[in-house]
Amino acid sequence: MSPHAQAGYDLEAAAERVASWARSGEEVEVYVARALETDVRAYAGEVESLTSATSAGVGVRVVADHRQGFAWAGSLEEAVLAETLAAARDNAGFAVPDEHLALAVPDGVPPVAVDLFDPSLAQVPTADKVALALDLEARARGAHPAVRQVSSADYGDVVVETALVSTTGVRATGRRTSAYASVSVIAGDGDASQTGTGFTVGRSYDVLDPEAAAAEAVERAVRMLGAAKGGSGRMTVVFDRRVTSTLLGALAAALSGEAAAKGRSFFADRLGEQVAEASVTLVDDPTDVRAYGAAVYDGEGLACRRNVLVDGGVLREFLYDTVTARRVGARPNGAAVRGGYAGLPGPGCRALVLSGGSEDLDEPGVLATVGEGLYVQSVTGVHSGVSPVSGDVSVGAEGLRIRDGHLAEPVREVTVASTFQRMLRSMVAVGADLAFLPGVAAGQTVAVADMQVSGT
Amino acid sequence: MIEAPVLERVLAEALRHGGHFAEVFAEDRSTSSVVLDDRRLEDLTSGRERGAGIRVVVGETTGFAHTADLSEAGLLAAAAAAAEVARRSGASRPRPAVGLGAGSHVLPDGETPLVPKATAVELLGRADDAARSAGSAVTQVQAGLASSRRRVLVANSEGVLIGDEQVRTRLSVSCVAVGDAGLQTGFETAARTCGAELFDEVDPEELARLAARRALVKLSARPAPTGVVPVVLAGGSGGILFHEACGHGLEADHIAKDASVYAGRLGEVVASPLVTLVDDGTVASEWGTSTIDDEGHPARRNVLIEDGVLVDYLWDHLRARRGQRTSSGNGRRQSYQHLPMVRMTNTFLLPGSDDADEIVAQTPSGVYVAKLGGGQVNTTTGDFVFGTTEAYLIEDGRLTAPLRDANLIGNGPEVLRRIDAVGADFGMMPGTCGKDGQSVPVGCGQATLRITGVTVGGTAG
């Protein structure tokens, strides 16, 4: 392994060093990251693959004369750091000046010290990780006679350390751990096969619950056995919490201040207007340690903070990075995200939570409220079928019919369609079963009236 | 990138605790991209990544490690980490050292240059102007040009030593138009496995106008009909449907796990007799083309379905070895940090003999898809969903009203059986294929064709 990728190599010092090479009149931001990961895949009672790897890289942004350039490299070697700065500088030379371009400056908001690092993960022997994957596979295989295959059972963990230093006074370091296990099963035979997935995530090995993940995957596959194509019509649709999390994740893109400023959000120009029922709030709060996307600092090194985006159904705020905030004359709100060292930061959600005023209902309670409708356990085609620009929503779905307030026969190969605009005004019930799932949004059981369901 | 004697020593270290197979995959990748967004040039990016992935196969188990350190010490450390699975299994004696070929297929000395930033800036400016002049309702344009050069070297314990340079260039334009129907989007992309010569064939302004037209047309679009209707796919508009709904189910890893509707069905009729499906990594400069795959096997042309009969699956090294046959050249990976797996290259339905216009003329009512967007498939059930990004109503054999974006939903095997007309025209489109968290460039293609019934999930009106 590269010495620069090993624990002990001082990331902050490396970032400081690159920033110190800035020329006068130049703003430089240096982001360095290192990850140590282990992945195990089990299949048919054996280890299919075992991966162990360390990786590290740097992303450098240069702003000079209101022109911005960026470069990245998958290495922290001294010569590479210098080359990367030079490439970023060179790129800036081709840009067109824009007075709003600037790096973040510290805004005095104190960071909330959410603890995202569990040191116990580093002490777990590889053999235990292998054993967890094998155990997960065996549990899923043995859970139900209809389970024909466990197509994959994975364990993975990662330790990530980052440092961000800029010539504008930003210093932000962080480290976090995460562990997950996921399993995917096939029930039934031939054309009648059905699949289900289950997972468990946490900040350490010890908190994972492979038994629950296996049970979830098996339940989702087995209850779909015998599914028929559904009919068409307008009806109330109940989204399970995983689906809600997915759809909110797509909605999140419309809450980006950049999307709004560039006319690529259906929320553009609607600040202060009623965009949802009066009971609806949408809050992005990465300082909530329970959130999967919890973070101390944003992608530009400002403190993450709780941002209330929709309150009482009224659109109150967008999420900003520095350049977007400057462009629209707003205050930055610590909402820059970056996908790693190889990309520029931009505004986005990390921990979006919906609430809707009826939080005493569990899933059966929501179903009872609805009475008749369609319960959706998974959706497909979200990337192509959900547009944060127009607000159109049209996704493939599978799930179960709701009859007399209970789950009834399984349904597959249907689409459900509406628009975000309409869905936000048609929420019949919001469950109390909030779960902080992987992704940028939490999810709970939610019922939305008047969705177009299309099947045969 | 790495000398043969070093590779030999690294492979020996990888097999120190035994194992059937060891491999070093080294990669040096450079990228350059420029995005002109909302008339602003704020995203000019360069990237560089170098490293090696080393795997050791022991029985059914693969050990894998990767490193960004291409020195002999760095490679030996990664080899030792990958060999951990063999030590754990208490497998067997060390394997004898490997002699690598004389390096007859090593990398070319000179690196092909990426598209210069100044050229990119100029081309994007022209595209932006062209999109905006397509109509006053066009309010937003984002144009991006990305080029990459990937130099790879593969050495394995079977004596293979081979290198390749892969240069790819991609131009894309997306537009937003505003009208009574709210915001509508249009997108078009051109991508080839080549350098700046992409622009000998592709006019950025024409491409931008096409993207703008897609957004503009939808301003007057009506909601798509819902229910099962005949669908005509325009030539080159929707090959991704066959990639997703059929190609993935023919990948030998899904077959081996009995996780595909096509498992155990070789020799059977699985599609209309009009269907011949091919995966071909050798088509000159297509987006999924390369000289070798990421396991060092030469790219090939593989016929998968011939006149409706399933004749073969797609194979990588590991699956082929277990199936006692040779790889079909379909072992690919996103980068040196990923394990290879069975992947498609350029996948297409061969053209037929019908006249494309006649296919529409002979369709009393239905939906004409001029451009399909992304999609997703469950390979186990064959169920798929795809978004349309440009579509029209067919009434009395003629294209009439434009339709808002909607989804097509169906089942791969069923759709293949329901193809009742295939045109003599043909077109390819580039795409990015995701599988198990890894993305690779692929090409997809088909002629104009008709599917007798697909469920269209309407937009809520």
PDB file of C-alpha atoms in Angstrom, chain A residues 234 239 385-387 390-395 415-424 426 448-453, chain B residues 404-405 458-461:
ATOM      1  CA  ARG A 234     -56.750   6.513  -9.677  1.00  0.00           C
ATOM      2  CA  PHE A 239     -45.348   4.032   0.101  1.00  0.00           C
ATOM      3  CA  GLY A 385     -39.118   8.670 -14.214  1.00  0.00           C
ATOM      4  CA  VAL A 386     -38.849  11.335 -11.540  1.00  0.00           C
ATOM      5  CA  SER A 387     -37.963  14.848 -12.635  1.00  0.00           C
ATOM      6  CA  SER A 390     -40.823  19.476 -13.961  1.00  0.00           C
ATOM      7  CA  GLY A 391     -41.939  17.651 -10.806  1.00  0.00           C
ATOM      8  CA  ASP A 392     -43.327  14.774 -12.872  1.00  0.00           C
ATOM      9  CA  VAL A 393     -43.286  11.388 -11.143  1.00  0.00           C
ATOM     10  CA  SER A 394     -43.811   8.136 -13.051  1.00  0.00           C
ATOM     11  CA  VAL A 395     -42.192   4.989 -11.688  1.00  0.00           C
ATOM     12  CA  THR A 415     -46.624   2.261 -12.823  1.00  0.00           C
ATOM     13  CA  VAL A 416     -47.665   4.912 -10.375  1.00  0.00           C
ATOM     14  CA  ALA A 417     -47.701   8.497 -11.581  1.00  0.00           C
ATOM     15  CA  SER A 418     -48.400  11.960 -10.307  1.00  0.00           C
ATOM     16  CA  THR A 419     -46.405  15.134  -9.795  1.00  0.00           C
ATOM     17  CA  PHE A 420     -44.503  16.198  -6.700  1.00  0.00           C
ATOM     18  CA  GLN A 421     -46.597  19.372  -6.700  1.00  0.00           C
ATOM     19  CA  ARG A 422     -49.797  17.352  -6.402  1.00  0.00           C
ATOM     20  CA  MET A 423     -48.380  14.708  -4.056  1.00  0.00           C
ATOM     21  CA  LEU A 424     -47.295  17.331  -1.527  1.00  0.00           C
ATOM     22  CA  SER A 426     -52.435  15.048  -1.283  1.00  0.00           C
ATOM     23  CA  VAL A 448     -50.803   9.826  -0.986  1.00  0.00           C
ATOM     24  CA  ALA A 449     -54.262  10.174  -2.494  1.00  0.00           C
ATOM     25  CA  ASP A 450     -55.197  10.327  -6.159  1.00  0.00           C
ATOM     26  CA  MET A 451     -52.197   8.683  -7.810  1.00  0.00           C
ATOM     27  CA  GLN A 452     -52.567   7.326 -11.344  1.00  0.00           C
ATOM     28  CA  VAL A 453     -51.909   3.573 -11.271  1.00  0.00           C
TER      29      VAL A 453
ATOM     30  CA  ARG B 404     -45.139  14.182 -21.932  1.00  0.00           C
ATOM     31  CA  ASP B 405     -42.457  11.951 -20.462  1.00  0.00           C
ATOM     32  CA  GLY B 458     -49.137   7.743 -17.992  1.00  0.00           C
ATOM     33  CA  THR B 459     -48.196  11.073 -16.636  1.00  0.00           C
ATOM     34  CA  ALA B 460     -50.827  12.322 -14.273  1.00  0.00           C
ATOM     35  CA  GLY B 461     -52.808  14.762 -16.390  1.00  0.00           C
TER      36      GLY B 461
END
